[in-house]
Structure formats: C-alpha cells, structure tokens
Coordinates of N, CA and C in Angstrom, one line a residue:
X155 N 130.2 221.9 54.8 CA 129.0 221.2 55.4 C 128.7 219.9 54.7
X156 N 128.3 218.9 55.8 CA 128.2 217.7 55.8 C 126.7 217.3 55.2
X157 N 127.0 216.3 54.3 CA 125.5 215.7 53.9 C 124.9 214.7 54.3
X158 N 123.4 214.5 54.7 CA 123.1 213.3 55.3 C 123.1 212.4 53.9
X159 N 122.4 211.2 54.5 CA 122.3 210.4 52.9 C 121.0 211.2 52.3
X160 N 121.2 210.2 50.9 CA 120.1 211.1 50.5 C 119.0 210.0 50.0
X161 N 117.7 210.3 50.6 CA 116.7 209.3 50.5 C 115.9 209.1 49.3
X162 N 116.8 209.1 48.4 CA 116.4 208.7 46.9 C 117.6 207.8 46.2
X163 N 116.9 206.8 45.1 CA 118.1 206.3 44.8 C 119.1 207.3 43.2
X164 N 118.4 207.9 42.9 CA 118.2 208.8 41.5 C 118.0 210.6 41.9
X165 N 119.4 210.5 43.0 CA 119.8 211.9 43.2 C 120.7 212.3 42.5
X166 N 120.8 213.9 42.2 CA 121.8 214.4 41.2 C 122.4 215.5 42.0
X167 N 123.3 215.8 41.6 CA 124.4 217.1 42.1 C 123.9 218.6 41.5
X168 N 123.4 219.3 41.9 CA 123.0 220.9 41.1 C 124.1 221.7 41.8
X169 N 124.5 222.3 40.3 CA 125.7 222.8 40.8 C 125.5 224.6 41.8
X170 N 124.6 224.8 42.0 CA 124.6 225.8 43.3 C 124.1 224.9 44.3
X171 N 123.4 223.8 44.4 CA 123.6 223.4 45.7 C 124.7 222.5 46.1
X172 N 124.7 222.4 47.5 CA 125.7 221.5 48.3 C 125.7 220.3 48.3
X173 N 124.3 219.9 48.8 CA 123.9 218.7 48.8 C 123.1 217.8 47.6
X174 N 123.2 216.8 47.5 CA 122.4 216.0 46.0 C 121.3 216.4 46.4
X175 N 120.3 216.1 45.7 CA 118.7 216.7 45.8 C 117.9 215.4 45.1
X176 N 116.6 215.1 45.4 CA 115.9 214.3 44.7 C 114.7 214.5 44.1
X177 N 114.8 214.9 42.5 CA 114.2 215.5 41.9 C 112.9 214.9 42.0
X178 N 113.0 213.4 42.1 CA 111.4 212.9 42.0 C 110.9 212.5 43.6
X179 N 111.8 212.9 44.2 CA 111.1 212.5 45.9 C 111.7 211.6 46.3
X180 N 111.4 211.3 47.3 CA 112.0 210.2 48.5 C 111.7 208.5 47.6
X181 N 112.7 208.1 47.0 CA 112.4 206.5 46.5 C 113.3 205.5 46.6
X182 N 113.3 203.9 46.4 CA 114.2 203.2 46.4 C 113.8 202.3 45.5
X183 N 114.8 201.2 45.1 CA 114.7 200.1 44.4 C 113.8 198.5 44.6
X184 N 113.5 198.1 43.3 CA 112.7 196.8 43.5 C 113.3 196.3 42.6
X185 N 114.9 195.6 42.8 CA 115.3 194.9 41.4 C 116.0 196.4 40.9
X186 N 115.6 196.6 39.3 CA 115.5 197.5 38.5 C 114.4 198.7 38.3
X187 N 113.4 198.2 39.1 CA 112.3 199.3 39.3 C 112.4 200.3 40.6
X188 N 112.1 201.2 40.0 CA 112.1 202.9 41.3 C 110.6 203.0 41.6
X189 N 110.4 202.5 42.8 CA 109.1 202.8 43.6 C 109.2 204.1 44.5
X190 N 108.3 204.9 44.5 CA 108.4 205.9 45.5 C 108.2 205.7 47.0
X191 N 108.5 206.8 47.8 CA 108.6 205.9 49.3 C 107.0 206.0 50.0
X192 N 106.8 204.8 50.5 CA 104.9 204.8 50.9 C 104.4 204.7 49.9
X193 N 105.0 203.6 48.6 CA 104.3 203.0 47.9 C 104.0 201.9 47.8
X194 N 103.0 200.9 47.3 CA 103.9 199.7 46.6 C 103.9 199.3 45.8
X195 N 104.4 198.2 45.1 CA 104.8 197.7 44.1 C 104.2 196.2 43.8
X196 N 103.2 196.0 43.0 CA 103.3 194.5 42.9 C 103.8 193.8 41.6
X197 N 104.9 193.0 41.8 CA 105.1 192.4 40.2 C 104.3 191.0 40.1
X198 N 103.6 190.5 40.5 CA 102.7 189.7 40.1 C 103.3 188.3 41.4
X199 N 104.6 188.7 42.0 CA 104.8 187.7 42.7 C 104.6 187.7 44.1
X200 N 105.2 189.1 44.3 CA 105.3 189.6 45.7 C 105.0 190.9 46.0
X201 N 104.4 191.9 46.7 CA 104.1 193.1 47.2 C 105.3 194.0 47.6
X202 N 106.3 195.2 47.0 CA 107.2 195.4 47.5 C 107.1 196.9 47.9
X203 N 107.2 197.4 49.0 CA 107.0 198.8 49.4 C 108.3 199.3 49.7
X204 N 108.4 200.4 49.3 CA 109.7 201.5 49.9 C 109.6 202.1 50.8
X205 N 109.7 201.7 51.8 CA 109.6 202.3 53.2 C 109.8 203.8 53.3
X206 N 109.1 204.7 54.4 CA 108.8 205.8 54.5 C 110.2 206.4 55.3
X207 N 111.2 205.0 55.5 CA 112.1 205.2 56.4 C 113.2 204.5 55.8
X208 N 114.0 204.7 55.7 CA 114.8 203.8 54.7 C 116.0 203.5 55.9
X209 N 116.2 202.0 55.7 CA 117.4 201.2 55.9 C 118.5 200.7 54.7
X210 N 119.7 201.3 55.4 CA 120.5 201.2 53.9 C 121.8 199.8 54.2
X211 N 121.8 199.4 53.1 CA 122.7 198.2 53.1 C 123.5 198.6 52.0
X212 N 124.6 197.3 51.5 CA 125.4 197.3 50.6 C 125.2 197.6 49.0
X213 N 123.3 197.3 49.2 CA 123.0 197.7 47.5 C 122.2 199.5 47.9
X214 N 122.4 199.9 48.9 CA 121.8 201.2 48.8 C 119.9 201.0 49.0
X215 N 118.7 202.0 48.9 CA 117.7 201.8 49.2 C 117.2 200.9 48.6
X216 N 116.5 199.6 49.5 CA 115.7 198.4 48.8 C 114.6 198.6 49.4
X217 N 113.6 198.2 48.1 CA 112.3 198.0 48.8 C 112.2 197.0 50.1
X218 N 111.0 196.9 50.7 CA 110.9 195.6 51.7 C 109.7 194.9 50.8
X219 N 110.1 193.3 50.8 CA 109.0 192.7 50.0 C 108.5 191.6 50.7
X220 N 107.1 191.2 50.1 CA 106.2 189.8 51.1 C 106.2 189.3 50.0
X221 N 105.7 188.0 50.0 CA 105.4 187.0 48.8 C 103.7 187.0 48.4
X222 N 103.1 187.0 47.7 CA 101.6 187.3 47.5 C 101.5 185.8 47.0
X223 N 100.5 184.9 48.0 CA 100.0 183.9 47.9 C 98.8 183.9 47.2
X224 N 98.6 183.2 46.0 CA 97.4 182.5 45.1 C 96.8 181.7 45.3
X225 N 95.7 181.8 46.4 CA 95.0 180.2 47.1 C 94.2 179.8 46.0
X226 N 94.1 180.5 44.9 CA 92.8 180.0 43.8 C 93.6 178.6 43.3
X227 N 94.9 178.6 43.3 CA 95.5 177.9 42.3 C 96.5 176.7 43.8
X228 N 96.2 176.6 44.6 CA 96.7 176.1 45.8 C 96.0 174.6 45.3
X229 N 97.1 173.2 45.5 CA 96.0 172.2 45.3 C 95.3 172.1 46.9
X230 N 94.2 171.4 46.9 CA 93.4 171.1 47.6 C 93.9 170.0 48.9
X231 N 93.7 169.9 49.6 CA 94.0 169.0 50.6 C 92.8 168.0 50.8
X232 N 93.5 166.7 50.8 CA 93.1 165.5 50.4 C 92.4 164.8 52.0

C-alpha cells in the first residue's frame, strides 16, 4: 500500500500500522516551534499560521507568516 504524505512534522511509525500516524494531529513548523494546523503563533515580530492544507517544500511543512507592525513605535511623519 502506498502512503500519502503525512500531515504532521512529528509522524511516528507504529508496528501494527502500515503508514505513519500523527499522534498530535496535523501540524507544521515555524523555526523549531510546532504549530497545530489552523492555529496562529505570534513570536512578537510575526504571526504564523499552520495552514489547514499543506504545501510542501524542501523543509517539510512550514507555517505561513506575516509581519506584525507595531504602529505605536513608528516614527511620526513631519
């Protein structure tokens, strides 16, 4: 039987199951932080979301991030 991709970064192989399983559900990485699928993670500089549908690259499942702008510390325009 062929196994499709694993929707997690911490898949394990159980002796009684052919394909790897995800004990913590679908998830992905932002750096070394594991994020559950569909959840946001704020590292103080950017907000990252583990997508519900995964896109694979050479680094495996990666979170999609956007920069957080802190407008309270932005310089005033003259």
